Amino acid sequence: MPARQKAEKPADTSKPKAAGTAGASAASGAPGSGESATQRALRKLGLVRDIDFALYLPMRYEDETRLQQLAHARDGETVQVEGVIVDQEVVYRARRQLLATLDDGTDTVQLRFFNFYPSQQKQLAPGARVRVRGEVRGGFVGRTMMQPVVKAAGTPLPLALTPVYSTIAGLAQPVLRRAVQAGLARASLDELLPDALRPHGAWGLREALRFLHHPAPDVAMAALEDRSHPAWQRVKADELLAQQLSQLQARRAREAQRAPVLRADAAAPESLHARLLAALPFSPTGAQARADAEIAADLARVRPMHRLLQGDVGSGKTLVAALAAARCIDAGFQCALMAPTEILASQHFGKLVGWLDPLLAAQGRRVAWLTGSQKKKERDAMTAAVESGEAALVIGTHAVISEKVRFARLALAIVDEQHRFGVAQRLALRGKAAEAAPGGAQPLEPHLLMMSATPIPRTLAMGYYADLDVSTLDELPPGRTPIVTKLVAEHRRDEVIDRIQGQLAQGRQVYWVCPLIEESEAVDLRNATATRDELAEALGEAVRVGLLHSRMPTAEKQAVMADFSAGTLQVLVSTTVIEVGVDVPNASLMVIEHAERFGLSQLHQLRGRVGRGAAASACVLLYATGDSGRVGEAARARLRAMVETADGFEIARRDLEIRGPGEFLGARQSGAPLLRFADLSSDAHLLAWARDVAPQLLDRYPEAAQRQVDRWLGTRAEYLKA
Ligand code: ADP
Ligand code: MG
């Protein structure tokens, strides 16, 4: 665990334990060291330091500040009343239960308890005055309240709403509530924003947090719920500021790092870059040329590149990657290209070997291939080529960054579909260049180029990722005919099969994607196999139908892919393993079964497998209605988006709208949402403020800036930088 907790003290270990706060007070942050079950549960929620508790805000509130009258309680309403117990009995109706009748002077209600102790029976003895809180149900035999919370009557009413925190099994709400309260009381919440940078009239953080944990009962609930209340505004602005600061710090740290300066004369006719361009059967699009130039400028600098190349499916990112690799090789260094799956890596390999190997051979160099499933002998030969520098470009899966692989002179790492790559892997990749650095000197970082086909909407990319430069391929290579997307109900499956026949008759190929139906891969496999058989039967002997499934051994998968690429297989039935990157230009029809179950960007990725050549292409989204006879609202929005637009940016924008940015960015970047409270679409004004203030705070008040980052991100900050 990185030691980044200097500014905010870890939750108290020195002070004596406050009564009733077992969790908060003893959490030392050291897992396993005599940690109690409560502490473990709290840590699971990320609650370790005092400040973590203070920033753990309620998901809703209960109003216990007033007493109501039974006569006015509506059915289903949660109320708090005080009255006298007029009757009590223990009965056996299926289960043993305690029944007590309470009269508050306006009406009576029967209290029912299934789990009760003798002490409770005593508390609810006839004649006792008590306060109860629970949901009133207007039953046939009179009103009842199940398992109400019982307190002594006459205890002072709280002055604030009671917070309800999101919790997990094994951590009771009252325990969590006390722990949060204790953490909040102890956390140092001094103002870190100097007056000059604090918007006029803005709430202080301390004020805001205390208020949100215990709001006054007269506050407009709506402003709390939609988070427009000034207290919420302050907390969200604070969070965004911390995020911007951490990005800015990362950017500056990177500026201090050194990378190999890659500045060969790419225009020289003997350069690999020039020879590659000359050998291609097409010329780069304007967007590709622009991205190549942006990358060239980065590579020629002494600070490591940190660039995202984003472009819709089919926009030609592979060529841009190849041109970047060529620049790196021209400068006398090695390049590594990694893809998240073996199929995708092998597709890249196929393409890049075809493009570069003949050109490299003249220099006695080559493209190497590294994957986990390789035979040891082949693998050893490849790693030897990487170590000696004979391999100018290394392509593969995670195996490329395995510990055993040593690079002679790694200078550029290209990561395809970066959001599927873990942070740890990206960090390991960095280490690879350090190994290659000459002893004694400051270790060199490789330049990093990340490629993504699921573009982040421009506004998000620009505003949010202060530590990322972005090149965008906003133009498709010429000669593409747009893909026609059709929605077809499952019961019209026969028509789809006719359509397949039509395409096959023209010599085209077809993908058929089966959905993930069950958690179990075995069931999926059975399903996909059944579909394959069904299609083979319907299409007749002359048509060869292949099957691709994630359960198959890699070699078999590759063989099937190769057959489909070569045209020996005309139809490919597949689970979603073909999702990213696969490139077979002769395929002109994509059928997606149970399309309503797929995510929007996944559908768009899948559709991008067709329309890669000049032939008119189509995508058929087969959908089934559930038991309700309808497709759910979100699913309908996704299907509609697919029919209405083929533009990846527009798709990303709608995906964002349907899912919300937390999930959108979270899933993409780290598997965990990066923002807890702020919402990038509705809080754009706060993001603008944070972007403006972050550099000022960092320059003029570096200590406050660091404390701001620690406060919010604590140990997570290290990971966000990667
Ligand atoms: P993606 O951006 O989805 O990775 P690819 O790099 O796989 O796209 O390119 C899609 C297809 O377009 C490939 O067959 C590729 O060879 C071809 N292509 C790339 N650039 C051009 C271009 N400038 N002109 C014509 N075809 C191109
Ligand atoms: Mg690609």
CSV table of C-alpha atoms in Angstrom, one decimal, residues 439-622:
chain,number,residue,atom,x,y,z
A,439,GLY,CA,22.7,1.5,-15.7
A,440,GLY,CA,23.0,4.6,-13.5
A,441,ALA,CA,21.0,7.0,-15.6
A,442,GLN,CA,17.5,8.0,-14.6
A,443,PRO,CA,15.3,5.1,-15.7
A,444,LEU,CA,13.5,5.7,-18.9
A,445,GLU,CA,9.8,5.3,-19.3
A,446,PRO,CA,8.3,4.1,-22.5
A,447,HIS,CA,5.9,6.2,-24.5
A,448,LEU,CA,2.4,5.0,-24.2
A,449,LEU,CA,-0.2,4.9,-26.9
A,450,MET,CA,-3.7,3.6,-25.9
A,451,MET,CA,-6.2,2.7,-28.5
A,452,SER,CA,-9.9,2.6,-28.0
A,453,ALA,CA,-12.9,1.9,-30.3
A,454,THR,CA,-15.4,3.0,-27.8
A,455,PRO,CA,-14.8,6.7,-27.8
A,456,ILE,CA,-15.2,8.8,-24.7
A,457,PRO,CA,-17.4,11.7,-25.7
A,458,ARG,CA,-15.1,14.5,-26.6
A,459,THR,CA,-16.3,16.8,-23.9
A,460,LEU,CA,-15.6,14.2,-21.3
A,461,ALA,CA,-12.3,13.3,-22.6
A,462,MET,CA,-11.1,16.9,-22.7
A,463,GLY,CA,-12.6,18.0,-19.4
A,464,TYR,CA,-12.1,15.1,-17.3
A,465,TYR,CA,-8.8,13.5,-18.2
A,466,ALA,CA,-6.4,16.3,-17.6
A,467,ASP,CA,-3.6,13.8,-17.8
A,468,LEU,CA,-4.4,12.4,-21.2
A,469,ASP,CA,-3.8,13.7,-24.7
A,470,VAL,CA,-6.3,12.6,-27.2
A,471,SER,CA,-6.1,11.9,-31.0
A,472,THR,CA,-9.3,11.3,-32.7
A,473,LEU,CA,-9.9,9.5,-36.0
A,474,ASP,CA,-13.1,11.2,-37.0
A,475,GLU,CA,-13.1,10.0,-40.5
A,476,LEU,CA,-13.6,6.5,-42.0
A,477,PRO,CA,-11.5,5.3,-44.9
A,478,PRO,CA,-13.2,6.0,-48.2
A,479,GLY,CA,-15.3,3.5,-50.1
A,480,ARG,CA,-17.3,2.3,-47.2
A,481,THR,CA,-21.0,1.9,-47.7
A,482,PRO,CA,-22.9,2.6,-44.6
A,483,ILE,CA,-24.3,-0.4,-42.6
A,484,VAL,CA,-28.0,-0.7,-42.6
A,485,THR,CA,-29.3,-1.8,-39.2
A,486,LYS,CA,-32.6,-3.5,-38.8
A,487,LEU,CA,-34.7,-4.6,-35.8
A,488,VAL,CA,-36.4,-8.0,-36.3
A,489,ALA,CA,-38.6,-9.8,-33.8
A,490,GLU,CA,-37.4,-13.3,-32.9
A,491,HIS,CA,-40.5,-14.9,-34.4
A,492,ARG,CA,-39.4,-13.7,-37.8
A,493,ARG,CA,-36.2,-15.7,-37.7
A,494,ASP,CA,-37.0,-17.5,-41.0
A,495,GLU,CA,-36.8,-14.2,-42.9
A,496,VAL,CA,-33.3,-13.7,-41.5
A,497,ILE,CA,-32.2,-17.0,-42.7
A,498,ASP,CA,-33.5,-16.1,-46.2
A,499,ARG,CA,-31.4,-13.0,-46.0
A,500,ILE,CA,-28.4,-15.0,-45.1
A,501,GLN,CA,-28.9,-17.1,-48.2
A,502,GLY,CA,-29.1,-13.9,-50.3
A,503,GLN,CA,-25.7,-12.8,-49.0
A,504,LEU,CA,-24.1,-16.2,-49.4
A,505,ALA,CA,-25.3,-16.3,-53.0
A,506,GLN,CA,-23.3,-13.1,-53.7
A,507,GLY,CA,-20.2,-14.7,-52.3
A,508,ARG,CA,-20.4,-12.8,-49.0
A,509,GLN,CA,-19.9,-14.1,-45.5
A,510,VAL,CA,-22.0,-13.8,-42.4
A,511,TYR,CA,-21.6,-13.6,-38.6
A,512,TRP,CA,-24.2,-14.9,-36.2
A,513,VAL,CA,-23.7,-13.8,-32.6
A,514,CYS,CA,-25.3,-15.8,-29.8
A,515,PRO,CA,-26.0,-14.1,-26.6
A,516,LEU,CA,-24.8,-14.9,-23.2
A,517,ILE,CA,-27.8,-16.6,-21.8
A,518,GLU,CA,-26.6,-18.2,-18.6
A,519,GLU,CA,-23.8,-17.5,-16.2
A,520,SER,CA,-22.5,-20.9,-17.2
A,521,GLU,CA,-20.3,-21.2,-20.3
A,522,ALA,CA,-21.3,-24.8,-20.7
A,523,VAL,CA,-24.9,-23.7,-21.4
A,524,ASP,CA,-23.8,-21.0,-23.7
A,525,LEU,CA,-21.7,-23.5,-25.6
A,526,ARG,CA,-24.7,-25.9,-25.9
A,527,ASN,CA,-26.7,-23.0,-27.2
A,528,ALA,CA,-24.2,-21.8,-29.7
A,529,THR,CA,-23.8,-25.4,-30.9
A,530,ALA,CA,-27.5,-25.8,-31.4
A,531,THR,CA,-27.6,-22.6,-33.4
A,532,ARG,CA,-24.8,-23.7,-35.6
A,533,ASP,CA,-26.6,-27.0,-36.2
A,534,GLU,CA,-29.9,-25.2,-36.9
A,535,LEU,CA,-28.2,-22.9,-39.5
A,536,ALA,CA,-26.2,-25.7,-41.1
A,537,GLU,CA,-29.5,-27.6,-41.5
A,538,ALA,CA,-31.4,-24.6,-42.9
A,539,LEU,CA,-28.6,-23.5,-45.3
A,540,GLY,CA,-27.9,-26.8,-46.8
A,541,GLU,CA,-24.8,-29.0,-47.4
A,542,ALA,CA,-22.9,-26.6,-49.6
A,543,VAL,CA,-22.6,-24.0,-46.9
A,544,ARG,CA,-19.9,-24.4,-44.3
A,545,VAL,CA,-20.9,-23.1,-40.9
A,546,GLY,CA,-18.2,-22.6,-38.2
A,547,LEU,CA,-18.4,-22.2,-34.5
A,548,LEU,CA,-16.4,-19.9,-32.2
A,549,HIS,CA,-16.7,-20.1,-28.5
A,550,SER,CA,-14.6,-18.8,-25.6
A,551,ARG,CA,-14.4,-22.3,-24.2
A,552,MET,CA,-12.5,-23.6,-27.2
A,553,PRO,CA,-8.7,-24.0,-26.9
A,554,THR,CA,-6.9,-21.1,-28.4
A,555,ALA,CA,-5.4,-23.0,-31.3
A,556,GLU,CA,-8.8,-24.2,-32.3
A,557,LYS,CA,-10.2,-20.7,-32.1
A,558,GLN,CA,-7.4,-19.4,-34.3
A,559,ALA,CA,-7.9,-22.1,-36.8
A,560,VAL,CA,-11.6,-21.3,-37.1
A,561,MET,CA,-10.8,-17.6,-37.4
A,562,ALA,CA,-8.3,-18.3,-40.1
A,563,ASP,CA,-10.8,-20.4,-42.0
A,564,PHE,CA,-13.4,-17.7,-41.8
A,565,SER,CA,-10.8,-15.1,-42.9
A,566,ALA,CA,-9.8,-17.3,-45.8
A,567,GLY,CA,-13.4,-17.8,-46.8
A,568,THR,CA,-13.5,-21.5,-46.3
A,569,LEU,CA,-16.2,-21.0,-43.7
A,570,GLN,CA,-19.1,-18.9,-45.0
A,571,VAL,CA,-21.0,-18.5,-41.7
A,572,LEU,CA,-19.5,-18.0,-38.3
A,573,VAL,CA,-21.6,-18.7,-35.3
A,574,SER,CA,-20.0,-17.2,-32.3
A,575,THR,CA,-20.4,-16.1,-28.7
A,576,THR,CA,-19.1,-12.6,-28.1
A,577,VAL,CA,-15.5,-13.6,-28.5
A,578,ILE,CA,-15.4,-11.8,-31.8
A,579,GLU,CA,-16.4,-8.6,-30.1
A,580,VAL,CA,-13.3,-6.5,-30.7
A,581,GLY,CA,-11.1,-5.8,-33.5
A,582,VAL,CA,-11.7,-8.8,-35.8
A,583,ASP,CA,-11.3,-7.8,-39.4
A,584,VAL,CA,-12.8,-9.9,-42.3
A,585,PRO,CA,-13.7,-7.4,-45.0
A,586,ASN,CA,-15.8,-9.9,-47.0
A,587,ALA,CA,-18.3,-10.3,-44.2
A,588,SER,CA,-21.4,-8.3,-45.0
A,589,LEU,CA,-24.1,-9.4,-42.7
A,590,MET,CA,-24.1,-9.5,-38.9
A,591,VAL,CA,-27.0,-11.1,-37.0
A,592,ILE,CA,-27.1,-10.6,-33.3
A,593,GLU,CA,-29.5,-12.8,-31.4
A,594,HIS,CA,-31.2,-11.5,-28.3
A,595,ALA,CA,-29.8,-8.1,-29.1
A,596,GLU,CA,-31.9,-6.6,-26.2
A,597,ARG,CA,-29.5,-8.3,-23.8
A,598,PHE,CA,-26.3,-6.5,-25.0
A,599,GLY,CA,-24.9,-3.2,-23.9
A,600,LEU,CA,-24.9,-0.4,-26.4
A,601,SER,CA,-21.2,-0.1,-26.9
A,602,GLN,CA,-21.0,-3.9,-27.2
A,603,LEU,CA,-23.6,-3.9,-29.9
A,604,HIS,CA,-21.8,-1.1,-31.8
A,605,GLN,CA,-18.5,-3.1,-31.5
A,606,LEU,CA,-20.2,-6.1,-32.9
A,607,ARG,CA,-21.8,-4.3,-35.7
A,608,GLY,CA,-18.4,-2.9,-36.6
A,609,ARG,CA,-17.3,-6.4,-37.7
A,610,VAL,CA,-19.2,-5.8,-40.9
A,611,GLY,CA,-19.0,-2.9,-43.3
A,612,ARG,CA,-15.2,-3.2,-43.4
A,613,GLY,CA,-15.1,-3.7,-47.2
A,614,ALA,CA,-16.8,-2.0,-50.1
A,615,ALA,CA,-19.9,-4.3,-50.1
A,616,ALA,CA,-23.2,-3.0,-48.8
A,617,SER,CA,-23.5,-4.4,-45.3
A,618,ALA,CA,-26.3,-5.0,-42.9
A,619,CYS,CA,-26.8,-5.7,-39.2
A,620,VAL,CA,-29.9,-7.5,-38.0
A,621,LEU,CA,-30.8,-7.2,-34.4
A,622,LEU,CA,-33.0,-10.1,-33.4
